Amino acid sequence: MTSFLALFGVFFKIGIFTFGGGQAMIPLLEKDLVVNLAWVPMKEFLDFVAISEITPGPVAINMATFVGYKLRGLTGALVTSLGVILPSFIIILIIATVAHTFRTNRWVSAFLDGLKPVVLALLTYAVYSIARSGIPAWWGYVAAVGILLLILKYGKKLNLFLVLLAAGGLGLLMFR
Amino acid sequence: MEPKKVITYTAGHASVRKQLLLFWTFFIIGAFTIGGGYAMILMMKRYLVDQYHWLEDEEFYDMLAISQVTPGPIAVNMATFVGYTQSGVLGSVVATLGVSIPAVAVIIVIAVFFPGFKDNVWVQRFFAGVIVGVVAQIATIVLDLGKRQKWTVVSAVVCAASLGILFFVHQVSPIWLILGGGLVGITVEAVKRPGTAPAAGKSAS
């Protein structure tokens, strides 16, 4: 039986090395959980990934909960989730205590200005890759453009939840 | 940790309400983060910037940039930061728990009760529909960021080069692009004449 400490350790390590959001973590998880430790068979791992992507919450936490629950039940799920959250929590807490605002240091400011165009590129690419892998029919793209125009036109008056729910409802009706 | 009783007329009055508000706001954000971290940027901005004014526009996008160079999910980073700046360490704990609990709870429910969840055709159709909405929301953020960007020759080249690498070089970790962009920013600042340092730099000293 896997010890809680080992569970915590693996996810803490993964939490430290996951830069740029949860998707970046999937190859790391696969290497550790499937190949090195052989805790989860590949097929089950891919199921976990697929479910994590369509359930609420950050993918990293979804995955941690799944693996923890599979190996050591409810306590295991809490241990792994805590393990994957703690590194980013600690790091951001340190940053937040040091700088309530980031614009007081010339070099930090220059660094942030320099990476803004990269963030823009990453988000642009995310639009492309999520649309390509997630939208199954041509009219889905039309609907996406329609929703974009709605958001731009009505701005802050539009409730974004309802937009997502309506989009989901549309999917129920239209996708085959 | 979350007191259920209403505490009135104590020194902690406003603070407890603030903690609950932080918890609830991030709980909602966590509950609707579907399809990856980028999906909820627009919703976070609506709550954190437009509705509660916990962050300025500029701070929000700074924090988004910082989330790219620090480990962990963007929503967790944002929760920890906003929680701390709004009400200290307890606030950061409360907000981080709020954003994490939906993710943990939903997976436990699925693992216990609905092992066949993913293969349900209605779930798949609903999710495909939600993705359409998510794509539109990320596109909104892209347009907003693009409008806000101070476009110079350097930033345009960095943006175009990053896009080129993302589209044509597969398996590249975003962290290298991010660090590269940051280094370009620092280099640009370093080659400026000392007299032209930005106002923000001067106010620090």
mmCIF file of C-alpha atoms in Angstrom:
data_model
loop_
_atom_site.group_PDB
_atom_site.id
_atom_site.type_symbol
_atom_site.label_atom_id
_atom_site.label_comp_id
_atom_site.label_asym_id
_atom_site.label_seq_id
_atom_site.Cartn_x
_atom_site.Cartn_y
_atom_site.Cartn_z
ATOM 1 C CA MET A 1 0.000 0.000 0.000
ATOM 2 C CA THR A 2 1.247 3.432 -0.928
ATOM 3 C CA SER A 3 2.137 5.599 2.052
ATOM 4 C CA PHE A 4 0.526 8.990 2.508
ATOM 5 C CA LEU A 5 3.964 10.550 2.622
ATOM 6 C CA ALA A 6 4.862 9.090 -0.794
ATOM 7 C CA LEU A 7 1.547 10.308 -2.229
ATOM 8 C CA PHE A 8 2.081 13.771 -0.817
ATOM 9 C CA GLY A 9 5.690 13.851 -2.001
ATOM 10 C CA VAL A 10 4.930 12.966 -5.602
ATOM 11 C CA PHE A 11 2.199 15.571 -5.953
ATOM 12 C CA PHE A 12 4.152 18.222 -4.095
ATOM 13 C CA LYS A 13 7.010 17.706 -6.553
ATOM 14 C CA ILE A 14 4.644 17.913 -9.493
ATOM 15 C CA GLY A 15 3.081 21.036 -7.970
ATOM 16 C CA ILE A 16 6.512 22.670 -7.912
ATOM 17 C CA PHE A 17 7.310 21.914 -11.535
ATOM 18 C CA THR A 18 3.988 22.734 -13.165
ATOM 19 C CA PHE A 19 4.507 26.040 -14.896
ATOM 20 C CA GLY A 20 1.960 27.695 -17.145
ATOM 21 C CA GLY A 21 -1.200 25.972 -15.949
ATOM 22 C CA GLY A 22 -2.523 22.480 -15.391
ATOM 23 C CA GLN A 23 -2.135 21.047 -18.913
ATOM 24 C CA ALA A 24 1.621 21.384 -18.596
ATOM 25 C CA MET A 25 1.425 18.893 -15.736
ATOM 26 C CA ILE A 26 -0.039 15.963 -17.674
ATOM 27 C CA PRO A 27 3.211 14.712 -19.259
ATOM 28 C CA LEU A 28 4.992 15.016 -15.888
ATOM 29 C CA LEU A 29 2.238 13.063 -14.147
ATOM 30 C CA GLU A 30 2.315 10.404 -16.813
ATOM 31 C CA LYS A 31 6.056 9.928 -16.413
ATOM 32 C CA ASP A 32 5.843 9.640 -12.630
ATOM 33 C CA LEU A 33 2.577 7.801 -12.053
ATOM 34 C CA VAL A 34 2.414 5.522 -15.075
ATOM 35 C CA VAL A 35 6.040 4.867 -16.002
ATOM 36 C CA ASN A 36 8.248 5.329 -12.916
ATOM 37 C CA LEU A 37 5.978 4.328 -10.031
ATOM 38 C CA ALA A 38 3.429 2.227 -11.952
ATOM 39 C CA TRP A 39 0.650 3.371 -9.596
ATOM 40 C CA VAL A 40 -1.875 3.847 -12.402
ATOM 41 C CA PRO A 41 -2.181 1.863 -15.669
ATOM 42 C CA MET A 42 -1.992 3.954 -18.845
ATOM 43 C CA LYS A 43 -5.597 3.375 -19.879
ATOM 44 C CA GLU A 44 -6.948 4.474 -16.516
ATOM 45 C CA PHE A 45 -4.612 7.473 -16.542
ATOM 46 C CA LEU A 46 -6.029 8.628 -19.884
ATOM 47 C CA ASP A 47 -9.550 8.258 -18.460
ATOM 48 C CA PHE A 48 -8.550 10.443 -15.509
ATOM 49 C CA VAL A 49 -7.204 13.084 -17.884
ATOM 50 C CA ALA A 50 -10.356 13.039 -20.002
ATOM 51 C CA ILE A 51 -12.616 13.417 -16.961
ATOM 52 C CA SER A 52 -10.432 16.122 -15.385
ATOM 53 C CA GLU A 53 -10.728 18.185 -18.518
ATOM 54 C CA ILE A 54 -14.524 18.148 -18.543
ATOM 55 C CA THR A 55 -15.118 18.645 -14.818
ATOM 56 C CA PRO A 56 -15.042 21.890 -12.863
ATOM 57 C CA GLY A 57 -11.854 22.980 -11.202
ATOM 58 C CA PRO A 58 -8.204 23.177 -12.193
ATOM 59 C CA VAL A 59 -7.050 20.002 -13.998
ATOM 60 C CA ALA A 60 -4.104 19.616 -11.611
ATOM 61 C CA ILE A 61 -6.380 19.346 -8.571
ATOM 62 C CA ASN A 62 -8.817 17.020 -10.379
ATOM 63 C CA MET A 63 -5.982 14.665 -11.280
ATOM 64 C CA ALA A 64 -4.521 14.709 -7.779
ATOM 65 C CA THR A 65 -7.903 13.889 -6.249
ATOM 66 C CA PHE A 66 -8.436 11.003 -8.673
ATOM 67 C CA VAL A 67 -5.084 9.355 -8.029
ATOM 68 C CA GLY A 68 -5.238 9.910 -4.268
ATOM 69 C CA TYR A 69 -8.739 8.454 -4.086
ATOM 70 C CA LYS A 70 -7.818 5.444 -6.185
ATOM 71 C CA LEU A 71 -4.780 4.591 -4.079
ATOM 72 C CA ARG A 72 -5.821 5.505 -0.531
ATOM 73 C CA GLY A 73 -9.484 6.540 -0.521
ATOM 74 C CA LEU A 74 -10.806 9.834 0.819
ATOM 75 C CA THR A 75 -7.797 10.653 2.997
ATOM 76 C CA GLY A 76 -5.525 9.911 0.074
ATOM 77 C CA ALA A 77 -7.513 12.304 -2.105
ATOM 78 C CA LEU A 78 -7.123 15.102 0.439
ATOM 79 C CA VAL A 79 -3.397 14.399 0.857
ATOM 80 C CA THR A 80 -2.636 14.513 -2.874
ATOM 81 C CA SER A 81 -4.797 17.601 -3.453
ATOM 82 C CA LEU A 82 -3.050 19.427 -0.634
ATOM 83 C CA GLY A 83 0.297 18.293 -2.035
ATOM 84 C CA VAL A 84 -0.371 19.724 -5.484
ATOM 85 C CA ILE A 85 -1.801 23.022 -4.162
ATOM 86 C CA LEU A 86 0.773 23.812 -1.467
ATOM 87 C CA PRO A 87 3.790 24.735 -3.675
ATOM 88 C CA SER A 88 1.920 27.391 -5.616
ATOM 89 C CA PHE A 89 0.209 28.599 -2.449
ATOM 90 C CA ILE A 90 3.540 29.054 -0.651
ATOM 91 C CA ILE A 91 5.270 30.703 -3.613
ATOM 92 C CA ILE A 92 2.442 33.156 -4.293
ATOM 93 C CA LEU A 93 2.151 33.947 -0.585
ATOM 94 C CA ILE A 94 5.846 34.848 -0.515
ATOM 95 C CA ILE A 95 5.467 37.006 -3.629
ATOM 96 C CA ALA A 96 2.375 38.686 -2.182
ATOM 97 C CA THR A 97 4.072 39.536 1.119
ATOM 98 C CA VAL A 98 7.083 40.960 -0.687
ATOM 99 C CA ALA A 99 5.165 43.015 -3.231
ATOM 100 C CA HIS A 100 1.565 44.136 -3.013
ATOM 101 C CA THR A 101 2.142 45.709 -6.345
ATOM 102 C CA PHE A 102 4.760 44.596 -8.823
ATOM 103 C CA ARG A 103 5.430 47.942 -10.390
ATOM 104 C CA THR A 104 7.728 49.365 -7.733
ATOM 105 C CA ASN A 105 10.868 47.700 -9.054
ATOM 106 C CA ARG A 106 12.281 48.784 -12.399
ATOM 107 C CA TRP A 107 13.574 45.333 -13.365
ATOM 108 C CA VAL A 108 10.497 43.396 -12.273
ATOM 109 C CA SER A 109 8.458 45.915 -14.201
ATOM 110 C CA ALA A 110 10.643 45.449 -17.293
ATOM 111 C CA PHE A 111 10.407 41.659 -16.949
ATOM 112 C CA LEU A 112 6.607 41.791 -16.768
ATOM 113 C CA ASP A 113 6.396 44.167 -19.741
ATOM 114 C CA GLY A 114 8.623 41.781 -21.673
ATOM 115 C CA LEU A 115 6.498 38.725 -21.064
ATOM 116 C CA LYS A 116 3.124 40.363 -21.742
ATOM 117 C CA PRO A 117 3.375 39.765 -25.520
ATOM 118 C CA VAL A 118 4.242 36.113 -24.784
ATOM 119 C CA VAL A 119 1.151 35.742 -22.603
ATOM 120 C CA LEU A 120 -0.872 37.200 -25.460
ATOM 121 C CA ALA A 121 0.644 34.622 -27.823
ATOM 122 C CA LEU A 122 -0.047 31.772 -25.366
ATOM 123 C CA LEU A 123 -3.689 32.772 -25.036
ATOM 124 C CA THR A 124 -4.085 33.145 -28.788
ATOM 125 C CA TYR A 125 -2.663 29.668 -29.241
ATOM 126 C CA ALA A 126 -4.974 28.356 -26.486
ATOM 127 C CA VAL A 127 -8.002 29.636 -28.423
ATOM 128 C CA TYR A 128 -6.772 27.752 -31.483
ATOM 129 C CA SER A 129 -5.865 24.495 -29.770
ATOM 130 C CA ILE A 130 -8.950 24.303 -27.528
ATOM 131 C CA ALA A 131 -11.230 25.059 -30.468
ATOM 132 C CA ARG A 132 -9.519 22.504 -32.671
ATOM 133 C CA SER A 133 -9.640 19.665 -30.154
ATOM 134 C CA GLY A 134 -12.936 20.535 -28.486
ATOM 135 C CA ILE A 135 -15.389 21.861 -31.079
ATOM 136 C CA PRO A 136 -16.782 18.935 -33.078
ATOM 137 C CA ALA A 137 -18.734 20.680 -35.851
ATOM 138 C CA TRP A 138 -18.406 23.709 -38.106
ATOM 139 C CA TRP A 139 -21.376 25.481 -36.641
ATOM 140 C CA GLY A 140 -19.655 25.339 -33.253
ATOM 141 C CA TYR A 141 -17.146 27.850 -34.626
ATOM 142 C CA VAL A 142 -19.983 30.047 -35.854
ATOM 143 C CA ALA A 143 -21.576 29.870 -32.406
ATOM 144 C CA ALA A 144 -18.249 30.761 -30.756
ATOM 145 C CA VAL A 145 -17.932 33.866 -32.928
ATOM 146 C CA GLY A 146 -21.556 34.721 -32.132
ATOM 147 C CA ILE A 147 -20.935 34.432 -28.383
ATOM 148 C CA LEU A 148 -17.774 36.522 -28.727
ATOM 149 C CA LEU A 149 -19.761 39.280 -30.438
ATOM 150 C CA LEU A 150 -22.430 39.070 -27.724
ATOM 151 C CA ILE A 151 -19.816 39.473 -24.989
ATOM 152 C CA LEU A 152 -18.212 42.398 -26.812
ATOM 153 C CA LYS A 153 -21.568 44.094 -27.369
ATOM 154 C CA TYR A 154 -23.162 43.615 -23.957
ATOM 155 C CA GLY A 155 -19.919 43.568 -21.975
ATOM 156 C CA LYS A 156 -20.337 43.549 -18.237
ATOM 157 C CA LYS A 157 -24.116 43.207 -18.320
ATOM 158 C CA LEU A 158 -23.830 39.654 -19.627
ATOM 159 C CA ASN A 159 -23.747 36.879 -17.011
ATOM 160 C CA LEU A 160 -20.886 34.621 -18.020
ATOM 161 C CA PHE A 161 -22.224 31.552 -16.196
ATOM 162 C CA LEU A 162 -25.450 31.729 -18.100
ATOM 163 C CA VAL A 163 -23.430 32.050 -21.292
ATOM 164 C CA LEU A 164 -21.570 28.831 -20.453
ATOM 165 C CA LEU A 165 -24.741 27.012 -19.408
ATOM 166 C CA ALA A 166 -26.527 28.162 -22.542
ATOM 167 C CA ALA A 167 -23.574 27.028 -24.631
ATOM 168 C CA GLY A 168 -23.742 23.637 -22.898
ATOM 169 C CA GLY A 169 -27.468 23.432 -23.561
ATOM 170 C CA LEU A 170 -26.841 24.250 -27.196
ATOM 171 C CA GLY A 171 -24.345 21.395 -27.269
ATOM 172 C CA LEU A 172 -26.956 18.992 -25.850
ATOM 173 C CA LEU A 173 -29.378 19.961 -28.594
ATOM 174 C CA MET A 174 -27.108 20.253 -31.587
ATOM 175 C CA PHE A 175 -23.991 18.090 -31.380
ATOM 176 C CA ARG A 176 -24.362 14.593 -32.678
ATOM 177 C CA MET B 1 -12.797 27.438 9.567
ATOM 178 C CA GLU B 2 -15.965 28.869 8.039
ATOM 179 C CA PRO B 3 -18.105 30.137 10.922
ATOM 180 C CA LYS B 4 -21.726 29.501 10.149
ATOM 181 C CA LYS B 5 -23.180 31.718 12.865
ATOM 182 C CA VAL B 6 -23.537 35.413 12.216
ATOM 183 C CA ILE B 7 -21.121 37.422 14.314
ATOM 184 C CA THR B 8 -22.395 40.911 14.979
ATOM 185 C CA TYR B 9 -20.753 44.017 16.334
ATOM 186 C CA THR B 10 -17.354 42.608 17.019
ATOM 187 C CA ALA B 11 -14.036 43.845 15.766
ATOM 188 C CA GLY B 12 -13.970 40.944 13.328
ATOM 189 C CA HIS B 13 -17.373 41.720 11.869
ATOM 190 C CA ALA B 14 -16.357 43.166 8.530
ATOM 191 C CA SER B 15 -13.447 40.807 8.301
ATOM 192 C CA VAL B 16 -15.513 37.631 8.696
ATOM 193 C CA ARG B 17 -17.912 38.838 6.032
ATOM 194 C CA LYS B 18 -14.956 39.603 3.797
ATOM 195 C CA GLN B 19 -13.539 36.111 4.326
ATOM 196 C CA LEU B 20 -16.877 34.551 3.460
ATOM 197 C CA LEU B 21 -17.124 36.721 0.363
ATOM 198 C CA LEU B 22 -13.608 35.704 -0.662
ATOM 199 C CA PHE B 23 -14.441 32.051 -0.093
ATOM 200 C CA TRP B 24 -17.692 32.223 -2.024
ATOM 201 C CA THR B 25 -16.266 34.194 -4.952
ATOM 202 C CA PHE B 26 -13.401 31.774 -5.453
ATOM 203 C CA PHE B 27 -15.693 28.805 -4.885
ATOM 204 C CA ILE B 28 -17.799 29.999 -7.833
ATOM 205 C CA ILE B 29 -14.685 30.600 -9.925
ATOM 206 C CA GLY B 30 -13.434 27.094 -9.066
ATOM 207 C CA ALA B 31 -16.802 25.543 -9.810
ATOM 208 C CA PHE B 32 -16.886 27.033 -13.291
ATOM 209 C CA THR B 33 -13.279 26.502 -14.323
ATOM 210 C CA ILE B 34 -14.025 23.965 -17.032
ATOM 211 C CA GLY B 35 -11.668 23.146 -19.851
ATOM 212 C CA GLY B 36 -8.388 24.350 -18.411
ATOM 213 C CA GLY B 37 -7.091 27.358 -16.534
ATOM 214 C CA TYR B 38 -7.339 29.858 -19.370
ATOM 215 C CA ALA B 39 -11.077 29.293 -19.576
ATOM 216 C CA MET B 40 -11.880 31.281 -16.463
ATOM 217 C CA ILE B 41 -9.711 34.344 -16.948
ATOM 218 C CA LEU B 42 -12.596 36.461 -18.181
ATOM 219 C CA MET B 43 -14.849 35.396 -15.305
ATOM 220 C CA MET B 44 -12.111 36.064 -12.756
ATOM 221 C CA LYS B 45 -11.607 39.504 -14.251
ATOM 222 C CA ARG B 46 -15.319 40.270 -13.999
ATOM 223 C CA TYR B 47 -15.396 39.349 -10.330
ATOM 224 C CA LEU B 48 -12.020 40.514 -9.082
ATOM 225 C CA VAL B 49 -11.662 43.719 -11.118
ATOM 226 C CA ASP B 50 -15.095 44.891 -12.254
ATOM 227 C CA GLN B 51 -17.373 43.777 -9.432
ATOM 228 C CA TYR B 52 -15.356 43.829 -6.202
ATOM 229 C CA HIS B 53 -12.426 46.065 -7.227
ATOM 230 C CA TRP B 54 -9.976 43.827 -5.393
ATOM 231 C CA LEU B 55 -7.486 44.354 -8.219
ATOM 232 C CA GLU B 56 -6.848 47.089 -10.764
ATOM 233 C CA ASP B 57 -6.943 46.170 -14.461
ATOM 234 C CA GLU B 58 -3.176 46.481 -14.664
ATOM 235 C CA GLU B 59 -2.615 44.410 -11.508
ATOM 236 C CA PHE B 60 -4.880 41.686 -12.838
ATOM 237 C CA TYR B 61 -2.874 41.326 -16.024
ATOM 238 C CA ASP B 62 0.375 41.548 -14.053
ATOM 239 C CA MET B 63 -0.869 38.709 -11.887
ATOM 240 C CA LEU B 64 -1.837 36.745 -14.995
ATOM 241 C CA ALA B 65 1.719 37.196 -16.281
ATOM 242 C CA ILE B 66 3.179 36.189 -12.902
ATOM 243 C CA SER B 67 0.997 33.075 -12.870
ATOM 244 C CA GLN B 68 2.865 31.989 -15.991
ATOM 245 C CA VAL B 69 6.243 32.057 -14.253
ATOM 246 C CA THR B 70 5.114 30.533 -10.971
ATOM 247 C CA PRO B 71 4.054 26.912 -10.612
ATOM 248 C CA GLY B 72 0.479 25.816 -10.136
ATOM 249 C CA PRO B 73 -2.947 26.434 -11.631
ATOM 250 C CA ILE B 74 -3.716 30.071 -12.529
ATOM 251 C CA ALA B 75 -6.925 30.061 -10.471
ATOM 252 C CA VAL B 76 -5.030 28.924 -7.375
ATOM 253 C CA ASN B 77 -2.340 31.562 -7.888
ATOM 254 C CA MET B 78 -4.966 34.257 -8.277
ATOM 255 C CA ALA B 79 -6.861 33.052 -5.184
ATOM 256 C CA THR B 80 -3.774 33.020 -2.977
ATOM 257 C CA PHE B 81 -2.690 36.459 -4.138
ATOM 258 C CA VAL B 82 -6.048 38.196 -3.918
ATOM 259 C CA GLY B 83 -6.844 36.457 -0.617
ATOM 260 C CA TYR B 84 -3.622 37.707 0.900
ATOM 261 C CA THR B 85 -3.864 41.270 -0.389
ATOM 262 C CA GLN B 86 -7.503 41.520 0.717
ATOM 263 C CA SER B 87 -7.278 39.954 4.154
ATOM 264 C CA GLY B 88 -3.925 38.507 5.047
ATOM 265 C CA VAL B 89 -2.775 34.927 5.406
ATOM 266 C CA LEU B 90 -6.198 33.728 6.578
ATOM 267 C CA GLY B 91 -7.728 35.325 3.498
ATOM 268 C CA SER B 92 -5.285 33.534 1.233
ATOM 269 C CA VAL B 93 -6.100 30.195 2.905
ATOM 270 C CA VAL B 94 -9.842 30.821 2.632
ATOM 271 C CA ALA B 95 -9.686 31.869 -1.026
ATOM 272 C CA THR B 96 -7.406 28.974 -1.994
ATOM 273 C CA LEU B 97 -9.697 26.484 -0.249
ATOM 274 C CA GLY B 98 -12.652 28.065 -2.005
ATOM 275 C CA VAL B 99 -11.147 27.617 -5.448
ATOM 276 C CA SER B 100 -9.950 24.064 -4.714
ATOM 277 C CA ILE B 101 -12.949 22.480 -2.977
ATOM 278 C CA PRO B 102 -15.185 22.187 -6.075
ATOM 279 C CA ALA B 103 -12.416 20.372 -7.957
ATOM 280 C CA VAL B 104 -11.859 17.878 -5.141
ATOM 281 C CA ALA B 105 -15.548 17.372 -4.419
ATOM 282 C CA VAL B 106 -16.643 16.782 -8.002
ATOM 283 C CA ILE B 107 -13.945 14.164 -8.600
ATOM 284 C CA ILE B 108 -14.779 12.282 -5.409
ATOM 285 C CA VAL B 109 -18.461 12.245 -6.356
ATOM 286 C CA ILE B 110 -17.605 10.957 -9.836
ATOM 287 C CA ALA B 111 -15.125 8.364 -8.568
ATOM 288 C CA VAL B 112 -17.639 7.045 -6.009
ATOM 289 C CA PHE B 113 -20.925 7.254 -7.863
ATOM 290 C CA PHE B 114 -20.397 7.742 -11.606
ATOM 291 C CA PRO B 115 -17.482 5.725 -12.922
ATOM 292 C CA GLY B 116 -19.031 5.803 -16.412
ATOM 293 C CA PHE B 117 -19.395 9.600 -16.376
ATOM 294 C CA LYS B 118 -16.984 10.309 -19.223
ATOM 295 C CA ASP B 119 -18.679 7.895 -21.630
ATOM 296 C CA ASN B 120 -22.141 9.362 -21.194
ATOM 297 C CA VAL B 121 -23.150 10.866 -24.525
ATOM 298 C CA TRP B 122 -25.111 13.722 -22.917
ATOM 299 C CA VAL B 123 -22.129 14.685 -20.796
ATOM 300 C CA GLN B 124 -19.969 14.736 -23.919
ATOM 301 C CA ARG B 125 -22.431 16.917 -25.842
ATOM 302 C CA PHE B 126 -22.877 19.326 -22.961
ATOM 303 C CA PHE B 127 -19.114 19.627 -22.594
ATOM 304 C CA ALA B 128 -18.625 20.215 -26.316
ATOM 305 C CA GLY B 129 -21.141 23.051 -26.024
ATOM 306 C CA VAL B 130 -19.430 24.543 -22.982
ATOM 307 C CA ILE B 131 -16.138 24.547 -24.902
ATOM 308 C CA VAL B 132 -17.741 26.761 -27.540
ATOM 309 C CA GLY B 133 -18.492 29.297 -24.796
ATOM 310 C CA VAL B 134 -15.017 28.902 -23.308
ATOM 311 C CA VAL B 135 -13.337 29.584 -26.657
ATOM 312 C CA ALA B 136 -15.373 32.779 -27.028
ATOM 313 C CA GLN B 137 -14.402 33.904 -23.520
ATOM 314 C CA ILE B 138 -10.676 33.331 -24.054
ATOM 315 C CA ALA B 139 -10.935 35.166 -27.384
ATOM 316 C CA THR B 140 -12.453 38.118 -25.502
ATOM 317 C CA ILE B 141 -9.433 38.204 -23.197
ATOM 318 C CA VAL B 142 -7.072 37.985 -26.191
ATOM 319 C CA LEU B 143 -8.736 41.043 -27.761
ATOM 320 C CA ASP B 144 -8.632 42.952 -24.460
ATOM 321 C CA LEU B 145 -4.939 42.139 -23.908
ATOM 322 C CA GLY B 146 -4.088 43.010 -27.499
ATOM 323 C CA LYS B 147 -5.765 46.390 -27.152
ATOM 324 C CA ARG B 148 -3.969 47.091 -23.885
ATOM 325 C CA GLN B 149 -0.516 46.000 -25.034
ATOM 326 C CA LYS B 150 1.890 48.877 -25.580
ATOM 327 C CA TRP B 151 2.863 47.829 -29.099
ATOM 328 C CA THR B 152 6.464 48.518 -30.044
ATOM 329 C CA VAL B 153 8.637 46.867 -32.664
ATOM 330 C CA VAL B 154 10.156 44.675 -29.956
ATOM 331 C CA SER B 155 6.870 43.544 -28.420
ATOM 332 C CA ALA B 156 5.374 42.825 -31.848
ATOM 333 C CA VAL B 157 8.397 40.712 -32.778
ATOM 334 C CA VAL B 158 8.278 38.845 -29.446
ATOM 335 C CA CYS B 159 4.567 38.143 -29.855
ATOM 336 C CA ALA B 160 4.924 36.994 -33.472
ATOM 337 C CA ALA B 161 7.951 34.837 -32.670
ATOM 338 C CA SER B 162 6.151 33.196 -29.723
ATOM 339 C CA LEU B 163 3.141 32.449 -31.899
ATOM 340 C CA GLY B 164 5.388 31.018 -34.593
ATOM 341 C CA ILE B 165 7.123 28.739 -32.088
ATOM 342 C CA LEU B 166 3.817 27.603 -30.570
ATOM 343 C CA PHE B 167 2.311 26.777 -33.947
ATOM 344 C CA PHE B 168 5.299 25.200 -35.653
ATOM 345 C CA VAL B 169 7.545 23.776 -32.941
ATOM 346 C CA HIS B 170 5.623 21.166 -31.001
ATOM 347 C CA GLN B 171 6.352 20.083 -27.440
ATOM 348 C CA VAL B 172 7.872 23.376 -26.405
ATOM 349 C CA SER B 173 7.249 24.255 -22.768
ATOM 350 C CA PRO B 174 5.645 27.692 -22.372
ATOM 351 C CA ILE B 175 8.044 28.453 -19.543
ATOM 352 C CA TRP B 176 10.922 28.973 -22.022
ATOM 353 C CA LEU B 177 8.881 31.421 -24.074
ATOM 354 C CA ILE B 178 7.886 33.254 -20.899
ATOM 355 C CA LEU B 179 11.453 33.495 -19.630
ATOM 356 C CA GLY B 180 12.645 34.548 -23.091
ATOM 357 C CA GLY B 181 10.049 37.335 -23.183
ATOM 358 C CA GLY B 182 11.035 38.484 -19.700
ATOM 359 C CA LEU B 183 14.716 38.550 -20.665
ATOM 360 C CA VAL B 184 13.922 40.637 -23.742
ATOM 361 C CA GLY B 185 12.053 43.057 -21.468
ATOM 362 C CA ILE B 186 15.024 43.339 -19.115
ATOM 363 C CA THR B 187 17.449 43.756 -22.025
ATOM 364 C CA VAL B 188 15.351 46.563 -23.483
ATOM 365 C CA GLU B 189 15.325 48.265 -20.093
ATOM 366 C CA ALA B 190 19.088 47.813 -19.690
ATOM 367 C CA VAL B 191 19.991 49.397 -23.038
ATOM 368 C CA LYS B 192 17.877 52.456 -22.331
ATOM 369 C CA ARG B 193 19.886 55.435 -21.192
ATOM 370 C CA PRO B 194 19.858 55.729 -17.389
ATOM 371 C CA GLY B 195 18.050 59.056 -17.606
ATOM 372 C CA THR B 196 15.046 57.487 -19.301
ATOM 373 C CA ALA B 197 14.163 55.007 -16.553
ATOM 374 C CA PRO B 198 10.378 54.774 -16.161
ATOM 375 C CA ALA B 199 8.616 56.649 -13.384
ATOM 376 C CA ALA B 200 7.812 53.400 -11.609
ATOM 377 C CA GLY B 201 11.508 52.637 -11.308
ATOM 378 C CA LYS B 202 12.269 55.995 -9.756
ATOM 379 C CA SER B 203 9.504 55.823 -7.187
ATOM 380 C CA ALA B 204 11.056 52.658 -5.802
ATOM 381 C CA SER B 205 14.259 54.336 -4.720
#
